[in-house]
Coordinates of C-alpha atoms and ligand atoms in Angstrom, one line a residue:
M207 CA 96.7 -144.0 -26.6
P208 CA 95.0 -146.7 -25.5
D209 CA 96.9 -149.5 -23.7
P210 CA 97.3 -151.9 -26.4
T211 CA 97.3 -154.7 -24.0
S212 CA 93.5 -154.6 -22.7
L213 CA 92.0 -154.2 -26.0
P214 CA 91.5 -157.3 -28.4
T215 CA 93.4 -157.2 -31.6
V216 CA 92.1 -157.2 -35.1
E217 CA 94.4 -158.3 -38.2
P218 CA 93.8 -156.4 -41.2
P219 CA 92.7 -158.9 -44.0
G220 CA 94.4 -160.1 -46.7
F221 CA 97.6 -157.8 -47.0
P222 CA 98.2 -156.0 -48.9
G223 CA 94.8 -155.7 -49.8
L224 CA 92.2 -153.3 -48.5
P225 CA 91.0 -153.3 -44.8
D226 CA 87.2 -153.6 -45.0
A227 CA 85.5 -149.7 -43.6
G228 CA 84.3 -151.7 -40.8
V229 CA 87.8 -152.4 -39.5
L230 CA 88.9 -148.8 -40.8
Q231 CA 86.1 -147.6 -38.6
E232 CA 86.8 -149.6 -35.2
M233 CA 90.4 -148.4 -35.6
A234 CA 89.3 -145.1 -35.9
N235 CA 87.1 -145.0 -33.2
A236 CA 89.5 -146.8 -30.6
F237 CA 92.0 -144.0 -31.5
F238 CA 89.6 -141.2 -30.8
R239 CA 88.6 -142.8 -27.6
A240 CA 92.0 -142.8 -26.4
L241 CA 92.8 -139.5 -27.6
P242 CA 94.9 -137.2 -25.5
G243 CA 94.3 -133.6 -24.6
D244 CA 97.5 -133.0 -26.5
A245 CA 99.5 -134.4 -28.6
R246 CA 102.9 -136.3 -27.3
E247 CA 105.7 -138.5 -28.2
V248 CA 104.8 -142.0 -29.1
P249 CA 107.0 -144.2 -30.9
P250 CA 107.6 -143.7 -34.6
P251 CA 105.3 -145.8 -36.9
P252 CA 106.2 -149.4 -37.6
A253 CA 109.4 -150.4 -40.3
M254 CA 108.6 -149.8 -43.8
A255 CA 107.2 -152.8 -45.7
G256 CA 110.0 -155.1 -47.6
P257 CA 109.9 -159.0 -48.1
G258 CA 108.1 -161.1 -44.9
F259 CA 106.8 -157.4 -44.0
A260 CA 103.4 -158.3 -41.9
P261 CA 101.2 -155.8 -41.1
P262 CA 100.7 -154.6 -37.5
S263 CA 98.1 -156.0 -35.2
V264 CA 95.5 -153.4 -34.4
P265 CA 93.6 -152.8 -31.2
V266 CA 90.3 -151.8 -31.2
P267 CA 87.7 -151.9 -28.2
P268 CA 85.7 -154.8 -27.4
A269 CA 82.3 -153.3 -28.4
A270 CA 82.6 -150.6 -31.0
T271 CA 79.6 -148.4 -31.3
P272 CA 80.8 -146.5 -34.1
V273 CA 81.2 -142.9 -33.7
V274 CA 82.6 -142.2 -37.1
P275 CA 79.2 -143.2 -39.0
S276 CA 80.2 -144.1 -42.2
V277 CA 84.0 -143.7 -43.8
P278 CA 84.4 -143.4 -47.6
V279 CA 87.8 -145.5 -48.3
P280 CA 89.3 -144.6 -51.5
V281 CA 89.6 -147.5 -53.2
P282 CA 93.4 -147.8 -54.2
F283 CA 94.5 -146.4 -50.4
A284 CA 93.5 -148.4 -47.3
I285 CA 94.2 -146.3 -43.9
L286 CA 95.5 -148.3 -41.5
P287 CA 95.7 -147.6 -38.1
L288 CA 96.3 -143.5 -37.3
T289 CA 99.5 -143.2 -35.5
P290 CA 100.4 -140.0 -33.8
D291 CA 104.1 -139.4 -34.7
V292 CA 106.6 -136.8 -33.3
N293 CA 109.3 -135.8 -36.3
P294 CA 110.4 -138.9 -37.3
G295 CA 113.7 -139.5 -38.4
S296 CA 116.3 -136.7 -39.1
I297 CA 114.5 -133.8 -37.9
A298 CA 114.0 -136.2 -34.5
D299 CA 117.8 -136.4 -34.8
Q300 CA 118.1 -132.6 -34.8
N301 CA 115.7 -131.5 -32.4
R302 CA 113.4 -133.2 -30.8
S303 CA 111.3 -130.1 -29.7
V304 CA 109.9 -129.4 -32.9
A305 CA 106.3 -129.4 -33.7
P306 CA 104.6 -133.0 -33.5
S307 CA 102.5 -134.1 -36.9
L308 CA 100.1 -136.8 -37.0
Y309 CA 100.3 -139.4 -39.5
L310 CA 97.6 -141.4 -41.4
T311 CA 99.6 -144.9 -42.0
G312 CA 98.0 -147.2 -44.6
F313 CA 99.1 -149.1 -47.9
S314 CA 98.7 -148.2 -51.4
A315 CA 97.4 -151.1 -53.3
S316 CA 99.6 -150.1 -56.1
R317 CA 102.4 -150.5 -54.0
P318 CA 103.1 -152.5 -50.9
A319 CA 105.1 -149.9 -48.9
F320 CA 104.2 -148.3 -45.6
E321 CA 102.9 -145.0 -46.6
R322 CA 102.6 -142.1 -44.2
K323 CA 100.5 -139.0 -44.9
A324 CA 101.6 -136.0 -42.7
I325 CA 98.8 -134.0 -41.3
P326 CA 101.2 -130.9 -40.2
A327 CA 98.5 -128.1 -40.6
L328 CA 96.8 -129.2 -37.1
D329 CA 99.0 -126.9 -35.0
R330 CA 99.9 -129.4 -32.2
S331 CA 96.6 -130.6 -31.8
L332 CA 95.3 -134.2 -33.0
P333 CA 92.2 -133.8 -35.3
N334 CA 88.4 -134.0 -34.1
E335 CA 86.0 -135.9 -35.4
A336 CA 84.8 -134.2 -38.0
E337 CA 88.0 -133.4 -39.3
L338 CA 89.4 -137.5 -39.1
K339 CA 86.1 -138.2 -41.1
A340 CA 87.4 -135.5 -43.7
L341 CA 90.8 -136.5 -43.6
L342 CA 89.8 -140.2 -44.2
A343 CA 87.7 -139.1 -47.3
D344 CA 90.9 -137.0 -48.5
R345 CA 88.7 -133.7 -48.0
A346 CA 90.6 -130.8 -46.3
P347 CA 89.0 -130.7 -42.8
A348 CA 87.6 -127.1 -41.8
R349 CA 90.1 -126.3 -39.5
G350 CA 93.5 -126.0 -42.2
P351 CA 94.7 -128.4 -45.3
V352 CA 95.5 -131.8 -45.4
A353 CA 99.1 -131.7 -46.6
P354 CA 100.2 -134.4 -49.0
T355 CA 103.2 -136.1 -47.8
G356 CA 104.7 -139.0 -49.8
G357 CA 102.5 -141.5 -51.2
G358 CA 99.7 -139.0 -50.1
A359 CA 96.8 -137.6 -52.1
M360 CA 96.4 -133.9 -53.6
S361 CA 93.2 -132.4 -52.5
S362 CA 92.3 -129.5 -54.6
P363 CA 89.4 -127.4 -55.6
T364 CA 90.3 -127.7 -59.3
S365 CA 90.9 -131.5 -59.4
E366 CA 90.1 -134.6 -58.2
P367 CA 92.8 -136.3 -55.4
Y368 CA 94.5 -138.3 -58.2
F369 CA 94.9 -141.5 -55.9
L370 CA 91.4 -141.9 -55.9
R371 CA 91.4 -143.0 -59.3
P372 CA 91.4 -147.0 -59.4
L373 CA 94.8 -148.2 -60.2
P374 CA 95.5 -151.4 -62.2
A375 CA 96.8 -154.4 -60.5
P376 CA 100.1 -154.1 -59.0
T377 CA 103.6 -154.9 -61.0
S378 CA 105.9 -157.2 -60.6
F379 CA 109.8 -156.9 -61.4
P380 CA 111.2 -158.8 -64.2
A381 CA 113.6 -161.0 -62.5
A382 CA 117.3 -160.3 -63.3
P383 CA 118.8 -162.1 -66.4
T384 CA 121.2 -164.9 -65.4
L385 CA 124.5 -165.7 -66.9
P386 CA 124.3 -167.0 -70.0
A387 CA 126.1 -170.0 -71.0
G388 CA 126.3 -169.6 -74.7
G389 CA 125.3 -167.5 -78.2
R390 CA 124.3 -163.7 -77.6
T391 CA 120.8 -164.4 -78.6
A392 CA 120.5 -166.0 -75.4
L393 CA 121.7 -163.0 -73.3
V394 CA 119.0 -161.2 -74.2
P395 CA 115.8 -163.5 -73.5
P396 CA 112.6 -161.8 -74.6
A397 CA 111.2 -159.5 -72.4
A398 CA 107.6 -160.8 -71.5
R399 CA 105.5 -158.5 -72.2
P400 CA 101.8 -158.0 -70.5
A401 CA 99.2 -156.2 -72.3
A402 CA 98.3 -152.4 -71.1
G403 CA 96.4 -153.1 -68.4
A404 CA 92.6 -152.0 -68.6
G405 CA 92.9 -149.0 -66.2
F406 CA 95.4 -147.8 -68.8
D407 CA 94.1 -144.9 -71.2
P408 CA 96.1 -142.4 -72.6
S409 CA 93.3 -140.3 -73.1
V410 CA 92.1 -140.0 -69.4
I411 CA 96.0 -139.5 -68.8
R412 CA 96.4 -136.5 -71.0
K413 CA 93.8 -134.9 -69.2
D414 CA 96.2 -134.6 -66.0
F415 CA 98.7 -132.6 -68.4
P416 CA 97.3 -129.5 -68.9
I417 CA 100.4 -128.1 -71.0
L418 CA 99.0 -130.9 -73.5
T419 CA 96.4 -128.6 -74.6
E420 CA 98.5 -125.8 -75.8
R421 CA 98.0 -125.1 -79.3
V422 CA 101.4 -123.9 -80.9
G423 CA 101.1 -121.9 -84.0
G424 CA 97.6 -122.5 -84.4
K425 CA 97.7 -126.7 -84.2
P426 CA 97.5 -128.9 -81.6
L427 CA 100.6 -129.4 -79.8
V428 CA 102.1 -133.3 -80.1
W429 CA 104.7 -133.3 -77.5
L430 CA 107.2 -136.0 -78.9
D431 CA 110.4 -134.6 -77.2
N432 CA 110.1 -137.0 -74.0
A433 CA 113.7 -138.1 -74.1
A434 CA 114.6 -134.4 -73.8
T435 CA 112.1 -133.8 -71.0
T436 CA 108.5 -134.9 -70.0
Q437 CA 105.6 -132.5 -69.4
K438 CA 104.2 -131.9 -65.7
P439 CA 101.1 -133.7 -64.5
R440 CA 99.0 -131.4 -62.4
A441 CA 99.9 -133.8 -59.4
V442 CA 103.3 -132.4 -59.5
I443 CA 102.3 -128.8 -60.3
E444 CA 100.0 -128.6 -57.9
R445 CA 102.3 -130.1 -55.1
L446 CA 105.1 -127.8 -55.9
V447 CA 102.4 -124.7 -55.2
W448 CA 101.1 -126.6 -52.0
F449 CA 104.8 -126.5 -50.9
Y450 CA 105.3 -122.7 -51.4
E451 CA 101.8 -122.0 -50.2
H452 CA 102.0 -124.5 -46.8
E453 CA 105.5 -126.2 -46.3
N454 CA 108.0 -123.6 -47.5
S455 CA 111.0 -123.4 -44.9
N456 CA 114.8 -124.4 -45.3
I457 CA 115.0 -127.9 -43.6
H458 CA 117.2 -130.2 -40.9
R459 CA 117.7 -127.0 -38.8
A460 CA 115.1 -125.2 -37.2
A461 CA 112.5 -125.8 -34.6
H462 CA 109.7 -124.2 -36.2
T463 CA 106.6 -125.7 -37.7
L464 CA 107.4 -124.7 -41.5
A465 CA 110.8 -126.0 -40.8
A466 CA 109.4 -129.7 -39.7
R467 CA 106.6 -129.6 -42.5
A468 CA 109.3 -129.3 -45.4
T469 CA 111.5 -131.6 -43.6
D470 CA 109.1 -134.3 -43.4
A471 CA 107.9 -133.7 -47.2
Y472 CA 111.4 -133.7 -48.2
E473 CA 111.9 -136.9 -46.4
A474 CA 109.2 -138.3 -47.4
A475 CA 110.0 -137.4 -51.2
R476 CA 113.5 -139.6 -50.6
E477 CA 111.1 -142.6 -49.4
D478 CA 109.3 -142.1 -52.7
V479 CA 112.4 -142.4 -54.7
R480 CA 113.6 -145.5 -52.5
A481 CA 110.1 -147.0 -53.2
F482 CA 110.4 -146.3 -56.7
L483 CA 113.5 -147.8 -56.9
N484 CA 112.9 -150.7 -54.7
A485 CA 115.8 -149.5 -52.9
G486 CA 116.7 -151.2 -49.3
S487 CA 116.8 -147.8 -47.4
S488 CA 116.3 -144.5 -48.4
D489 CA 119.9 -143.7 -46.5
E490 CA 120.6 -145.1 -50.2
I491 CA 118.8 -142.0 -52.0
V492 CA 121.2 -138.9 -52.3
F493 CA 119.4 -135.9 -53.8
V494 CA 121.7 -134.3 -56.7
R495 CA 120.5 -132.4 -59.7
G496 CA 120.1 -134.8 -62.3
A497 CA 121.7 -138.2 -63.6
T498 CA 124.4 -135.8 -64.9
E499 CA 125.3 -134.5 -61.3
G500 CA 125.3 -137.8 -60.1
I501 CA 128.0 -139.7 -62.5
N502 CA 130.0 -136.7 -61.7
L503 CA 129.4 -137.4 -58.3
V504 CA 130.4 -140.9 -58.1
A505 CA 133.9 -140.0 -60.3
E506 CA 135.0 -137.2 -58.0
T507 CA 134.2 -139.2 -54.8
W508 CA 134.4 -143.1 -55.4
G509 CA 136.3 -142.7 -58.6
R510 CA 139.0 -140.0 -57.3
A511 CA 139.8 -142.3 -53.7
N512 CA 139.8 -145.9 -56.1
I513 CA 140.9 -145.3 -59.6
G514 CA 144.6 -145.0 -60.1
A515 CA 147.3 -144.9 -62.7
G516 CA 147.0 -148.2 -65.0
D517 CA 143.7 -148.8 -63.9
E518 CA 140.8 -149.2 -66.6
I519 CA 137.2 -147.5 -66.5
L520 CA 134.9 -149.5 -69.2
I521 CA 131.8 -147.8 -70.6
T522 CA 129.8 -148.6 -73.6
G523 CA 129.9 -147.0 -77.1
L524 CA 126.0 -146.1 -76.5
E525 CA 126.8 -143.6 -73.7
H526 CA 125.4 -140.0 -73.4
H527 CA 127.9 -137.7 -72.8
A528 CA 127.1 -137.4 -69.2
N529 CA 128.2 -141.0 -69.3
I530 CA 131.5 -140.2 -71.2
V531 CA 132.7 -136.8 -70.3
P532 CA 133.1 -137.4 -66.1
W533 CA 135.1 -140.8 -66.7
Y534 CA 137.4 -139.5 -69.2
R535 CA 137.9 -136.4 -67.3
L536 CA 138.7 -138.6 -64.3
A537 CA 140.8 -141.3 -66.3
K538 CA 142.7 -138.2 -68.3
A539 CA 143.2 -136.7 -64.3
V540 CA 144.7 -139.9 -62.7
G541 CA 146.6 -142.0 -65.9
A542 CA 143.3 -144.7 -66.0
T543 CA 142.5 -145.9 -69.4
L544 CA 138.7 -145.1 -70.6
R545 CA 137.7 -148.5 -72.6
V546 CA 134.7 -148.7 -74.7
A547 CA 132.4 -151.9 -75.3
P548 CA 131.3 -151.8 -78.9
V549 CA 128.1 -151.7 -80.6
D550 CA 127.1 -153.6 -83.5
D551 CA 124.8 -152.5 -86.6
K552 CA 121.8 -152.9 -84.6
G553 CA 123.0 -151.4 -81.8
D554 CA 123.3 -153.3 -79.3
V555 CA 126.4 -153.4 -76.9
I556 CA 128.2 -156.6 -78.1
V557 CA 128.3 -158.5 -74.8
E558 CA 131.1 -160.7 -75.9
A559 CA 133.2 -157.7 -76.8
F560 CA 132.1 -156.0 -73.3
A561 CA 133.4 -159.5 -71.9
G562 CA 136.5 -159.4 -73.7
L563 CA 137.2 -155.9 -72.4
L564 CA 136.5 -156.5 -68.7
G565 CA 140.0 -157.7 -66.8
P566 CA 141.8 -157.5 -63.3
R567 CA 142.6 -153.7 -64.4
T568 CA 138.4 -152.9 -64.6
R569 CA 138.0 -151.0 -61.6
L570 CA 134.6 -149.4 -62.7
V571 CA 132.2 -150.2 -65.2
S572 CA 129.3 -147.4 -66.0
L573 CA 126.9 -148.3 -68.7
T574 CA 123.1 -147.2 -69.7
Q575 CA 119.9 -148.9 -69.2
V576 CA 118.5 -147.5 -72.0
S577 CA 119.9 -145.4 -75.0
N578 CA 118.9 -141.7 -75.4
A579 CA 120.0 -141.8 -79.0
L580 CA 118.6 -145.1 -80.5
G581 CA 116.6 -146.4 -77.9
T582 CA 118.4 -149.9 -77.0
V583 CA 117.5 -151.4 -74.0
T584 CA 120.9 -152.9 -73.1
P585 CA 120.6 -156.3 -71.0
A586 CA 121.9 -154.1 -67.7
A587 CA 121.5 -157.0 -65.1
L588 CA 123.7 -159.1 -67.2
L589 CA 126.2 -156.7 -67.9
V590 CA 126.5 -155.8 -64.3
A591 CA 126.8 -159.3 -63.2
M592 CA 129.4 -159.9 -65.7
A593 CA 131.2 -156.7 -64.4
H594 CA 130.6 -158.0 -60.6
A595 CA 132.1 -161.3 -61.5
A596 CA 135.5 -159.4 -62.9
G597 CA 135.5 -157.8 -59.4
A598 CA 134.5 -154.2 -61.1
K599 CA 131.7 -152.0 -59.3
V600 CA 129.0 -150.7 -61.8
L601 CA 127.0 -147.4 -62.1
V602 CA 123.7 -147.7 -64.4
D603 CA 122.6 -144.7 -66.0
G604 CA 118.6 -144.9 -65.8
A605 CA 117.9 -141.3 -67.2
Q606 CA 116.2 -142.9 -70.2
S607 CA 114.8 -146.0 -68.3
V608 CA 112.9 -145.3 -65.2
P609 CA 110.0 -143.3 -67.5
H610 CA 109.7 -146.7 -69.5
M611 CA 110.0 -149.6 -67.3
P612 CA 109.8 -151.0 -63.7
T613 CA 113.1 -150.1 -61.8
D614 CA 114.5 -152.7 -59.2
V615 CA 118.1 -151.5 -58.1
R616 CA 118.3 -154.6 -56.1
A617 CA 117.3 -157.0 -58.8
L618 CA 119.5 -155.0 -61.2
D619 CA 122.3 -155.4 -58.6
A620 CA 124.1 -152.0 -59.5
D621 CA 126.6 -150.3 -57.2
W622 CA 125.0 -146.8 -58.4
F623 CA 122.0 -145.9 -60.5
V624 CA 121.1 -142.6 -61.1
F625 CA 118.3 -140.7 -62.9
S626 CA 116.9 -137.0 -63.4
G627 CA 113.5 -136.2 -62.2
H628 CA 112.4 -134.2 -65.5
K629 CA 112.9 -137.0 -67.8
V630 CA 110.3 -139.1 -65.3
F631 CA 107.4 -136.3 -64.9
G632 CA 108.9 -134.2 -62.1
P633 CA 110.6 -130.9 -62.1
T634 CA 114.0 -129.8 -63.7
G635 CA 117.6 -129.3 -61.3
I636 CA 116.4 -132.6 -59.2
G637 CA 117.6 -136.2 -59.6
A638 CA 118.6 -138.8 -57.7
L639 CA 122.1 -141.0 -57.4
Y640 CA 121.3 -144.5 -55.6
G641 CA 124.4 -146.3 -54.2
K642 CA 124.8 -149.4 -51.8
K643 CA 124.9 -148.2 -48.3
A644 CA 128.2 -149.9 -47.9
I645 CA 129.4 -148.2 -50.8
L646 CA 128.1 -144.8 -49.9
D647 CA 129.2 -145.3 -46.4
A648 CA 132.8 -145.5 -47.4
M649 CA 133.0 -142.5 -50.1
P650 CA 134.3 -139.6 -49.5
P651 CA 132.0 -136.1 -49.4
Y652 CA 131.6 -134.6 -52.9
Q653 CA 130.9 -130.8 -52.0
G654 CA 132.0 -129.0 -48.5
G655 CA 129.4 -126.8 -46.6
G656 CA 126.4 -126.7 -44.4
N657 CA 124.2 -130.0 -44.1
M658 CA 126.8 -132.3 -44.7
I659 CA 129.2 -131.9 -41.6
A660 CA 128.4 -133.4 -37.9
D661 CA 131.0 -131.0 -36.5
V662 CA 133.3 -128.2 -37.5
T663 CA 136.3 -126.5 -36.1
F664 CA 139.1 -124.9 -37.5
E665 CA 141.3 -128.1 -36.5
A666 CA 139.2 -131.1 -37.1
I667 CA 135.9 -131.5 -39.3
S668 CA 133.6 -134.7 -39.3
Y669 CA 130.9 -135.6 -41.6
Q670 CA 127.3 -136.8 -41.8
P671 CA 126.7 -140.3 -42.6
P672 CA 124.9 -140.6 -46.3
P673 CA 122.6 -139.4 -47.4
S674 CA 123.5 -135.9 -46.5
R675 CA 127.5 -136.5 -46.6
F676 CA 126.5 -135.6 -50.4
E677 CA 124.2 -133.0 -50.0
A678 CA 126.2 -130.3 -48.8
G679 CA 124.3 -126.8 -48.7
T680 CA 120.9 -126.3 -49.3
G681 CA 119.2 -128.4 -51.7
N682 CA 116.5 -128.4 -54.1
I683 CA 114.1 -129.0 -51.3
A684 CA 110.7 -127.8 -53.2
D685 CA 111.4 -129.9 -56.6
A686 CA 112.5 -133.1 -54.8
V687 CA 109.0 -132.9 -53.2
G688 CA 107.8 -132.5 -56.9
L689 CA 110.0 -135.3 -57.7
G690 CA 108.5 -137.7 -55.2
A691 CA 104.7 -136.7 -56.4
A692 CA 106.0 -137.6 -59.8
L693 CA 107.0 -141.0 -58.6
T694 CA 104.1 -141.6 -57.2
Y695 CA 101.8 -140.5 -59.7
L696 CA 103.6 -142.7 -62.6
S697 CA 103.6 -145.7 -59.8
S698 CA 99.9 -145.3 -60.1
L699 CA 99.9 -146.0 -63.4
G700 CA 101.5 -149.4 -63.5
L701 CA 105.1 -149.2 -64.8
A702 CA 104.5 -152.4 -66.7
A703 CA 101.6 -151.0 -68.1
V704 CA 103.4 -148.0 -69.1
A705 CA 106.1 -150.0 -70.8
A706 CA 103.0 -152.3 -72.8
H707 CA 100.9 -149.0 -74.0
E708 CA 104.9 -147.4 -75.1
H709 CA 106.1 -150.6 -76.9
A710 CA 102.7 -150.5 -79.2
L711 CA 103.3 -146.9 -79.8
I712 CA 107.0 -147.6 -80.8
E713 CA 105.9 -150.2 -83.0
D714 CA 103.7 -148.5 -84.9
C715 CA 105.9 -145.4 -85.2
V716 CA 108.9 -148.1 -86.9
R717 CA 106.2 -150.1 -89.1
Q718 CA 104.8 -146.8 -90.6
L719 CA 108.6 -144.7 -90.8
K720 CA 109.5 -148.1 -92.5
T721 CA 106.8 -147.1 -95.3
V722 CA 108.1 -143.5 -96.0
S723 CA 110.6 -143.7 -99.1
G724 CA 114.0 -142.2 -97.9
V725 CA 113.4 -142.6 -94.2
R726 CA 116.2 -144.5 -92.6
I727 CA 115.4 -146.0 -89.3
V728 CA 119.0 -145.8 -87.3
G729 CA 119.3 -148.8 -85.2
D730 CA 117.2 -151.8 -85.0
P731 CA 118.1 -153.3 -81.4
A732 CA 116.6 -156.2 -79.9
E733 CA 115.1 -154.3 -77.3
R734 CA 113.4 -150.5 -77.8
A735 CA 112.0 -148.0 -75.4
G736 CA 111.3 -144.4 -75.8
V737 CA 112.8 -143.4 -78.6
V738 CA 113.1 -144.1 -82.3
S739 CA 115.9 -142.5 -84.7
F740 CA 115.9 -141.9 -88.2
V741 CA 116.7 -139.5 -91.2
I742 CA 115.4 -138.3 -94.3
E743 CA 117.3 -138.7 -97.3
G744 CA 118.0 -135.2 -98.9
I745 CA 116.9 -133.3 -96.0
N746 CA 118.6 -132.4 -93.0
T747 CA 117.7 -133.4 -89.7
E748 CA 117.4 -129.3 -88.4
E749 CA 115.3 -128.8 -91.4
V750 CA 112.8 -131.5 -90.6
G751 CA 112.5 -130.4 -86.9
R752 CA 111.5 -127.0 -88.2
R753 CA 109.1 -128.6 -90.6
L754 CA 107.5 -130.4 -87.7
A755 CA 107.6 -128.1 -85.3
Q756 CA 105.0 -126.0 -88.0
D757 CA 103.1 -129.2 -87.7
G758 CA 103.2 -128.4 -83.6
I759 CA 104.8 -131.6 -83.2
A760 CA 107.6 -131.1 -81.1
V761 CA 110.8 -133.8 -82.4
R762 CA 114.6 -133.3 -81.3
A763 CA 117.2 -133.2 -84.3
G764 CA 120.7 -133.0 -83.6
H765 CA 123.3 -135.1 -81.9
H766 CA 121.4 -135.8 -78.8
C767 CA 124.2 -135.3 -76.4
A768 CA 125.3 -139.0 -77.7
Q769 CA 127.7 -138.1 -80.5
P770 CA 129.8 -141.1 -80.7
V771 CA 126.8 -143.5 -81.1
L772 CA 125.7 -141.3 -84.1
R773 CA 129.4 -141.4 -85.5
R774 CA 129.1 -145.1 -85.2
F775 CA 126.4 -144.6 -87.7
G776 CA 128.1 -142.6 -89.7
L777 CA 125.9 -139.3 -88.7
E778 CA 126.4 -136.2 -86.9
S779 CA 122.8 -135.6 -86.6
T780 CA 119.0 -137.5 -86.4
V781 CA 115.5 -136.6 -85.8
R782 CA 114.3 -138.7 -82.6
P783 CA 110.8 -138.4 -81.7
S784 CA 110.2 -140.0 -78.4
F785 CA 107.4 -141.2 -76.5
A786 CA 105.7 -141.3 -72.8
I787 CA 102.5 -142.4 -71.2
Y788 CA 100.2 -139.4 -72.6
N789 CA 101.3 -140.1 -76.2
T790 CA 98.8 -142.1 -78.5
H791 CA 98.4 -143.1 -82.1
D792 CA 97.0 -140.3 -83.1
D793 CA 100.7 -138.4 -82.3
V794 CA 102.0 -141.3 -84.1
E795 CA 100.0 -140.1 -86.9
A796 CA 100.3 -136.6 -87.2
L797 CA 104.0 -137.4 -87.1
I798 CA 103.9 -139.6 -90.0
G799 CA 101.8 -137.7 -91.8
A800 CA 104.1 -134.3 -91.6
I801 CA 107.0 -136.9 -92.6
R802 CA 105.1 -137.5 -95.3
R803 CA 104.1 -134.1 -96.3
I804 CA 108.1 -133.1 -95.6
R805 CA 108.9 -136.1 -98.2
V806 CA 106.5 -134.8 -100.7
G807 CA 107.8 -131.4 -100.7
A808 CA 111.2 -132.3 -100.8
Ligands
PLP28 N1 122.1 -140.1 -69.4 C1 121.1 -140.2 -70.7 C2 120.9 -141.3 -70.8 C3 120.3 -139.2 -71.0 O1 119.5 -139.2 -72.0 C4 120.7 -138.0 -70.6 C5 119.7 -136.8 -70.6 O2 119.6 -136.7 -72.0 C6 121.6 -137.8 -69.5 C7 122.1 -138.6 -68.9 C8 121.9 -136.4 -68.6 O3 120.7 -136.0 -67.8 P1 120.3 -134.4 -67.2 O4 120.9 -133.6 -68.3 O5 118.8 -134.5 -66.9 O6 121.7 -134.8 -66.1

């Protein structure tokens, strides 16, 4: 590498915007002039972006005659310095002799986080000039493939790299509501909804989801079962294929190249989850099977260690069974009491009642951010603040919120936050538990086995720090990588634009449902996301689901694993269309038309 002191310094202009191509060329040239014969160990790349983070100064040669004549720079991905780097983080801790990787390091316009793109396929040597040009243009170099890691792009012969699509403006996270002085309506300030971004076009997004062109029973598929699971974009499908074709290995424990690639990809996915949640550190991200496992993990570790006889656990009447059963079992096992904050006729948590149930014995509060049965958006930040004021720890179930709105666990201030990958365009069997570092540090292990130990004898065992402490055994490596790709894809669309688009669909759906006689919409919450629940007079919900399926329309009909809240409304089951980024007003029309036909035939 060049001696940084011998080179003048150029500040990349306008962080977090894009440096111009000339500066990039100079950086690339400086890098290539200084290439050593072999890759060698250099310090790890600069720290991740955060508040107050400034991009590093970039050394360039004094008189730059471009070696790389013209470098096309993808619009949303500004490539900053090239940083040769010996596998950092966990793999370096485990074994310094693993194969070196090279990273393109840069900023994404959609997310001012420092992103690294690994080029592990280059087999211990640095890329030559032609390969660098290909990499910067995001084509696979002739010598070998460019493996996407973290926020990188997927090159494939069949689809354009997904990050090359112009991105909407970066989104900002809404501030957490402050504790109210007075009445209930003041507790839930109407969310300022930005108009759907000009770059947000569901008809373009649909092309990213191959399954949406399926026909079922001769009819085009209308997928309105997103609250159960979402469809997967090509970026995720191809990322999984890429992993199995180029990276597959067990992680963390070997000195060979594929172990390095797989470990890099897995840890880069953890960083993607961190960035998506706006957590402070990737050590706060534990990969789990999904929201269910995340909640069980907290109940069985922190819960067992901190909740005892006479203590209280507070949940809300909106919860999914995944956020009821683990607490019920824990309470039974330790002699604690499970309390439930009631829900009003509109389907909102009654905040005054919630406040009244908080007390000196409340050790833990667990609540959903969005109800999967009614679509209610709870005032989660407010409830978290109230629980903290009462001295309780709080878990927020984000399974139904993360696909529909920006998430910021630091603004939310939850102690734990869980979500499932498959509900956010990622694979099944993978999800994440966020936990504040100090709390995770103090939690005992969940399961025992490989990966989670520091040292084992028959007499004594010491454990790894989080997150490894909670990831016993071989995890779902490929699907974690797929989840990273899903979050990168979703982030690229802009969560505020996603929220605005889906809000318009739901309003349309609710408005039209109200015009169909015999239809009863369940709940009318102050704010709704993702889901509408209804029943049709005189026709059971399973029959409605079956008749809609004959028209190619997939919705869920049943209790949605949320029996208590449906019983609150005197029901055992509802019909539940649920929306996502790729749904359109045509889907709403198809649904309403089919419901009208069912009514006429009833
Ligand atoms: N929490 C909520 C609100 C849900 O909607 C779901 C699933 O529908 C879960 C938790 C459980 O998610 P998973 O089955 O992916 O673990």
